């Protein structure tokens, strides 16, 4: 009975945004994703650039280390994004800081796709434990929303190049926040991501050596598989189907797949906690299991908590409490 209620509740929650999510056209726009891509008009050419980005991910996700343009005042961190887009509002990064008692441990939080607000309860939970929490607005969300848009359609869409650009921008913004925290004296910096934010957190953790711990909620490895099979992204699949095969989408979005960087995620000084929902229709359990299997083959030993709830019902007790305490245990664990 409980499970039926949870499933129905999740489906009602999922339907809320359906009217705003429209089927559109496939767009490559490789020049948005890759600086060297010009006049790319085939998926095969796009995938070749994607292969190069994965092979050279240190530079693809690299940043210059400059934090001189940062303003930190009144509990907010503000700075211009390292990657400039054609939406002016999206180019300024804002992050809310909830100060913890500890002067050496900070947690950078990346919210879920289409998040309407930050998570003050989450921030207060970890701040109460002494950890300073920094909640960053991802591209095209919150203060960075595109004027006139009903949801963050530029962050994840049938535009393959813009999706990579947006996710790369989120990673570069996240790495800059880590640098800001390091400059402020934080010796330990961890990341936490939820749903789409877990991909960003995982990409940051795989490319930023300062990250020692990562908590990934409702995550998986292949963003392409998540989009192709998930309840929340049916409109994207409908936009792509018949024009791009799933196998091609996997190659095109390989720079965004956590499985592409399983070796970096398996490094000995990084601890991972995955929290998954067994009744998830947005990030299907089998897609999450593929990531776990890939990490295990790479030598990683992630902690995995499987909860018998859905994607949206994770926010309900007792599931959110179990997820929170699992994250807390990892963050306080000595590596």
Coordinates of C-alpha atoms in Angstrom, one line a residue:
X1 CA 0.0 0.0 0.0
X2 CA 2.8 2.4 0.9
X3 CA 4.7 1.6 -2.3
X4 CA 1.6 2.2 -4.4
X5 CA 1.1 5.6 -2.7
X6 CA 4.7 6.5 -3.2
X7 CA 4.6 5.6 -6.9
X8 CA 1.4 7.6 -7.5
X9 CA 2.8 10.6 -5.6
X10 CA 6.0 10.5 -7.7
X11 CA 3.9 10.3 -10.9
X12 CA 1.8 13.3 -9.9
X13 CA 5.0 15.2 -9.1
X14 CA 6.5 14.2 -12.4
X15 CA 3.5 15.4 -14.4
X16 CA 3.7 19.0 -13.0
X17 CA 6.3 20.1 -15.6
X18 CA 5.1 18.1 -18.6
X19 CA 3.1 20.9 -20.1
X20 CA 6.2 23.2 -20.3
X21 CA 8.5 20.5 -21.8
X22 CA 8.0 20.6 -25.6
X23 CA 9.2 18.3 -28.3
X24 CA 11.7 20.4 -30.4
X25 CA 14.3 19.7 -33.1
X26 CA 17.7 18.0 -32.7
X27 CA 20.5 20.6 -32.9
X28 CA 24.2 19.7 -32.9
X29 CA 25.7 23.2 -32.3
X30 CA 29.1 21.6 -31.8
X31 CA 30.8 25.0 -31.6
X32 CA 29.0 25.7 -28.3
X33 CA 30.6 22.5 -26.8
X34 CA 34.0 22.4 -28.4
X35 CA 36.2 25.4 -29.3
X36 CA 37.8 23.7 -32.3
X37 CA 34.5 22.6 -33.8
X38 CA 33.5 24.5 -36.9
X39 CA 30.9 23.6 -39.5
X40 CA 30.0 20.2 -37.9
X41 CA 27.0 18.9 -39.6
X42 CA 27.0 15.2 -38.8
X43 CA 26.7 13.2 -35.6
X44 CA 29.9 11.3 -36.5
X45 CA 31.9 14.6 -36.6
X46 CA 30.3 15.7 -33.3
X47 CA 31.3 12.4 -31.7
X48 CA 34.9 12.7 -32.9
X49 CA 35.1 16.1 -31.0
X50 CA 33.5 14.4 -28.0
X51 CA 36.2 11.6 -28.0
X52 CA 38.9 14.3 -28.1
X53 CA 37.3 16.1 -25.1
X54 CA 37.2 12.9 -23.0
X55 CA 40.8 12.1 -23.9
X56 CA 41.8 15.7 -23.0
X57 CA 39.4 16.2 -20.1
X58 CA 42.1 17.8 -17.9
X59 CA 42.1 20.8 -20.3
X60 CA 38.4 20.5 -21.2
X61 CA 37.4 20.9 -17.6
X62 CA 40.4 23.0 -16.6
X63 CA 40.2 26.6 -15.3
X64 CA 42.8 29.3 -14.9
X65 CA 42.8 29.5 -11.1
X66 CA 41.9 33.2 -11.0
X67 CA 39.7 34.2 -8.1
X68 CA 40.4 38.0 -8.2
X69 CA 36.9 38.8 -9.6
X70 CA 35.1 37.2 -6.7
X71 CA 32.8 39.1 -4.2
X72 CA 32.0 37.3 -0.9
X73 CA 29.7 39.3 1.3
X74 CA 26.5 39.0 3.4
X75 CA 26.6 35.2 3.0
X76 CA 26.8 35.2 -0.8
X77 CA 29.6 34.4 -3.2
X78 CA 29.3 36.1 -6.6
X79 CA 31.5 36.0 -9.6
X80 CA 31.4 36.0 -13.4
X81 CA 31.3 32.5 -14.9
X82 CA 34.5 31.3 -16.6
X83 CA 32.4 30.3 -19.6
X84 CA 30.4 33.1 -21.2
X85 CA 27.1 32.2 -22.9
X86 CA 24.7 34.3 -25.0
X87 CA 22.3 34.6 -22.0
X88 CA 23.6 37.5 -19.9
X89 CA 21.7 36.5 -16.7
X90 CA 23.4 33.0 -16.9
X91 CA 26.9 34.4 -16.8
X92 CA 26.9 35.6 -13.2
X93 CA 27.3 32.8 -10.6
X94 CA 25.6 33.2 -7.2
X95 CA 26.2 30.8 -4.3
X96 CA 24.5 30.9 -0.9
X97 CA 26.9 30.3 2.1
X98 CA 25.6 28.8 5.3
X99 CA 28.4 29.0 7.8
X100 CA 29.3 26.0 10.0
X101 CA 31.4 26.0 13.1
X102 CA 34.3 24.3 11.3
X103 CA 36.9 26.6 9.8
X104 CA 38.4 23.9 7.6
X105 CA 35.6 21.8 5.9
X106 CA 33.2 23.1 3.3
X107 CA 30.5 21.3 1.3
X108 CA 29.6 22.5 -2.2
X109 CA 26.0 21.5 -3.1
X110 CA 24.6 21.2 -6.7
X111 CA 20.8 21.1 -6.9
X112 CA 18.6 19.0 -9.2
X113 CA 17.4 20.0 -12.6
X114 CA 14.6 22.7 -12.6
X115 CA 15.1 23.2 -8.8
X116 CA 12.8 26.1 -7.9
X117 CA 14.9 27.1 -4.8
X118 CA 17.9 26.1 -2.7
X119 CA 17.6 23.6 0.2
X120 CA 17.8 25.5 3.5
X121 CA 17.0 22.4 5.5
X122 CA 19.9 20.5 3.9
X123 CA 22.3 23.5 4.4
X124 CA 21.3 23.8 8.1
X125 CA 21.6 20.1 8.7
X126 CA 25.2 20.0 7.6
X127 CA 26.1 23.4 9.1
X128 CA 24.7 22.2 12.4
X129 CA 27.4 19.5 12.2
X130 CA 30.0 22.1 11.7
X131 CA 30.4 22.0 7.9
X132 CA 30.1 25.2 5.9
X133 CA 27.6 24.7 3.0
X134 CA 27.8 26.5 -0.3
X135 CA 24.8 26.1 -2.5
X136 CA 25.6 27.2 -6.0
X137 CA 23.0 28.0 -8.7
X138 CA 23.6 25.8 -11.7
X139 CA 23.4 27.3 -15.2
X140 CA 20.0 28.6 -16.3
X141 CA 18.6 28.0 -12.7
X142 CA 17.4 30.4 -10.0
X143 CA 19.1 33.8 -10.4
X144 CA 20.6 32.6 -13.7
X145 CA 17.3 31.6 -15.3
X146 CA 16.8 32.6 -19.0
X147 CA 14.2 35.3 -19.3
X148 CA 10.9 34.0 -20.4
X149 CA 11.8 30.3 -19.9
X150 CA 9.4 28.1 -17.9
X151 CA 12.2 25.7 -16.9
X152 CA 15.9 25.2 -17.4
X153 CA 15.6 24.0 -20.9
X154 CA 19.1 25.3 -21.9
X155 CA 20.7 23.1 -19.3
X156 CA 19.5 19.8 -20.6
X157 CA 17.9 19.6 -24.1
X158 CA 17.9 18.1 -27.6
X159 CA 20.6 20.6 -28.4
X160 CA 23.6 18.4 -27.9
X161 CA 26.2 21.1 -28.0
X162 CA 24.4 23.5 -25.7
X163 CA 23.9 20.7 -23.2
X164 CA 27.6 20.0 -23.1
X165 CA 28.3 23.7 -22.8
X166 CA 25.9 24.1 -19.9
X167 CA 27.3 21.1 -18.0
X168 CA 30.9 22.1 -18.7
X169 CA 30.0 25.6 -17.4
X170 CA 28.6 24.1 -14.2
X171 CA 31.8 22.1 -13.7
X172 CA 34.0 25.1 -14.2
X173 CA 31.9 27.2 -11.9
X174 CA 32.1 24.4 -9.3
X175 CA 35.9 24.2 -9.6
X176 CA 36.2 28.0 -9.2
X177 CA 34.1 27.8 -5.9
X178 CA 36.5 25.1 -4.7
X179 CA 39.4 27.5 -5.4
X180 CA 37.6 30.3 -3.6
X181 CA 37.1 28.1 -0.6
X182 CA 40.7 27.0 -0.7
X183 CA 41.8 30.7 -0.7
X184 CA 39.6 31.3 2.3
X185 CA 41.4 28.6 4.3
X186 CA 39.2 25.6 3.9
X187 CA 41.6 22.6 3.8
X188 CA 38.8 20.0 3.1
X189 CA 36.2 20.6 0.4
X190 CA 33.5 18.0 -0.4
X191 CA 30.7 18.0 -3.0
X192 CA 27.1 16.9 -2.9
X193 CA 24.8 16.6 -5.9
X194 CA 21.2 15.7 -6.5
X195 CA 19.9 14.1 -9.7
X196 CA 21.4 16.2 -12.6
X197 CA 23.5 18.0 -9.9
X198 CA 25.1 14.6 -9.1
X199 CA 26.6 14.5 -12.6
X200 CA 28.0 17.9 -12.0
X201 CA 29.3 17.0 -8.6
X202 CA 30.8 13.8 -10.0
X203 CA 32.5 15.6 -12.8
X204 CA 33.9 18.2 -10.4
X205 CA 35.2 15.4 -8.1
X206 CA 36.8 13.5 -11.0
X207 CA 38.7 16.6 -12.2
X208 CA 39.4 18.6 -9.0
X209 CA 42.1 17.0 -6.8
X210 CA 41.1 19.1 -3.8
X211 CA 37.8 17.2 -3.5
X212 CA 38.2 14.4 -0.9
X213 CA 34.6 13.3 -0.6
X214 CA 31.5 13.2 -2.9
X215 CA 27.9 12.4 -2.0
X216 CA 25.9 11.6 -5.1
X217 CA 22.1 11.4 -4.7
X218 CA 19.9 9.8 -7.4
X219 CA 22.9 9.4 -9.8
X220 CA 24.1 7.2 -12.6
X221 CA 26.9 7.2 -15.1
X222 CA 25.6 7.7 -18.6
X223 CA 23.7 11.0 -19.0
X224 CA 22.6 9.7 -22.4
X225 CA 21.0 6.6 -20.9
X226 CA 19.3 8.6 -18.2
X227 CA 17.7 11.0 -20.7
X228 CA 16.7 8.1 -23.0
X229 CA 15.0 6.0 -20.4
X230 CA 13.9 8.6 -17.7
X231 CA 10.4 9.8 -17.0
X232 CA 11.4 13.5 -16.8
X233 CA 13.1 13.6 -20.2
X234 CA 10.6 11.9 -22.4
X235 CA 10.3 15.1 -24.5
X236 CA 14.1 15.1 -25.2
X237 CA 14.0 11.5 -26.3
X238 CA 11.0 12.3 -28.5
X239 CA 13.0 15.1 -30.0
X240 CA 16.0 12.9 -30.7
X241 CA 14.4 9.6 -31.7
X242 CA 14.6 8.8 -35.4
X243 CA 17.5 11.2 -35.8
X244 CA 20.0 9.9 -33.3
X245 CA 20.5 6.4 -32.0
X246 CA 21.1 5.9 -28.3
X247 CA 24.6 4.5 -29.1
X248 CA 25.4 7.7 -30.9
X249 CA 24.0 9.9 -28.1
X250 CA 26.3 7.9 -25.6
X251 CA 29.3 8.9 -27.8
X252 CA 28.2 12.5 -28.2
X253 CA 27.7 13.0 -24.5
X254 CA 30.6 10.9 -23.4
X255 CA 32.3 14.1 -21.9
X256 CA 29.3 14.2 -19.5
X257 CA 29.3 10.5 -18.5
X258 CA 30.8 9.7 -15.1
X259 CA 31.7 6.3 -16.5
X260 CA 34.2 8.1 -18.8
X261 CA 36.2 9.2 -15.7
X262 CA 35.8 6.1 -13.5
X263 CA 39.6 5.9 -13.1
X264 CA 39.7 9.5 -11.7
X265 CA 36.7 8.7 -9.4
X266 CA 38.6 5.6 -8.2
X267 CA 41.6 7.5 -6.9
X268 CA 42.6 6.5 -3.4
X269 CA 42.1 9.9 -1.8
X270 CA 38.4 10.3 -2.9
X271 CA 35.6 8.7 -0.9
X272 CA 32.2 8.2 -2.6
X273 CA 28.7 7.8 -1.2
X274 CA 25.9 6.9 -3.7
X275 CA 22.2 7.1 -2.6
X276 CA 19.8 5.5 -5.0
X277 CA 16.0 5.0 -5.2
X278 CA 14.8 1.5 -6.1
X279 CA 11.5 2.9 -7.4
X280 CA 13.1 5.7 -9.5
X281 CA 11.5 6.4 -12.8
X282 CA 13.7 9.4 -13.6
X283 CA 17.1 7.8 -13.1
X284 CA 16.4 4.1 -13.6
X285 CA 18.0 1.7 -11.1
X286 CA 19.6 -0.3 -13.9
X287 CA 21.3 2.8 -15.3
X288 CA 22.7 3.5 -11.8
X289 CA 23.9 -0.1 -11.4
X290 CA 25.9 0.4 -14.6
X291 CA 27.9 3.1 -12.9
X292 CA 28.5 1.0 -9.8
X293 CA 29.8 -1.9 -11.9
X294 CA 32.1 0.5 -13.9
X295 CA 33.4 2.0 -10.7
X296 CA 34.1 -1.4 -9.2
X297 CA 35.9 -2.5 -12.2
X298 CA 38.1 0.6 -11.9
X299 CA 39.0 -0.2 -8.4
X300 CA 36.6 2.2 -6.6
X301 CA 34.8 1.1 -3.5
X302 CA 31.8 3.4 -3.3
X303 CA 29.4 3.3 -0.4
X304 CA 25.9 2.6 -1.8
X305 CA 22.6 3.1 -0.1
X306 CA 19.6 1.8 -1.8
X307 CA 16.2 3.2 -0.6
X308 CA 12.8 1.7 -1.5
X309 CA 11.3 4.9 -2.7
X310 CA 11.0 7.0 -5.9
X311 CA 13.0 9.9 -7.3
X312 CA 10.8 12.6 -5.8
X313 CA 9.7 10.7 -2.7
X314 CA 13.4 10.6 -1.6
X315 CA 12.5 14.0 -0.1
X316 CA 10.1 12.4 2.4
X317 CA 10.9 10.9 5.8
X318 CA 12.3 8.4 6.6
X319 CA 14.1 8.3 3.2
X320 CA 15.6 11.8 3.4
X321 CA 16.8 11.2 6.9
X322 CA 18.6 8.0 5.9
X323 CA 20.1 9.7 2.9
X324 CA 21.2 12.6 5.1
X325 CA 22.8 10.5 7.7
X326 CA 24.6 8.4 5.0
X327 CA 26.1 11.6 3.6
X328 CA 27.0 12.8 7.1
X329 CA 28.8 9.6 7.9
X330 CA 30.9 9.9 4.8
X331 CA 31.7 13.6 5.3
X332 CA 32.9 12.9 8.8
X333 CA 34.8 9.8 7.9
X334 CA 38.6 9.8 8.0
X335 CA 40.1 8.6 4.7

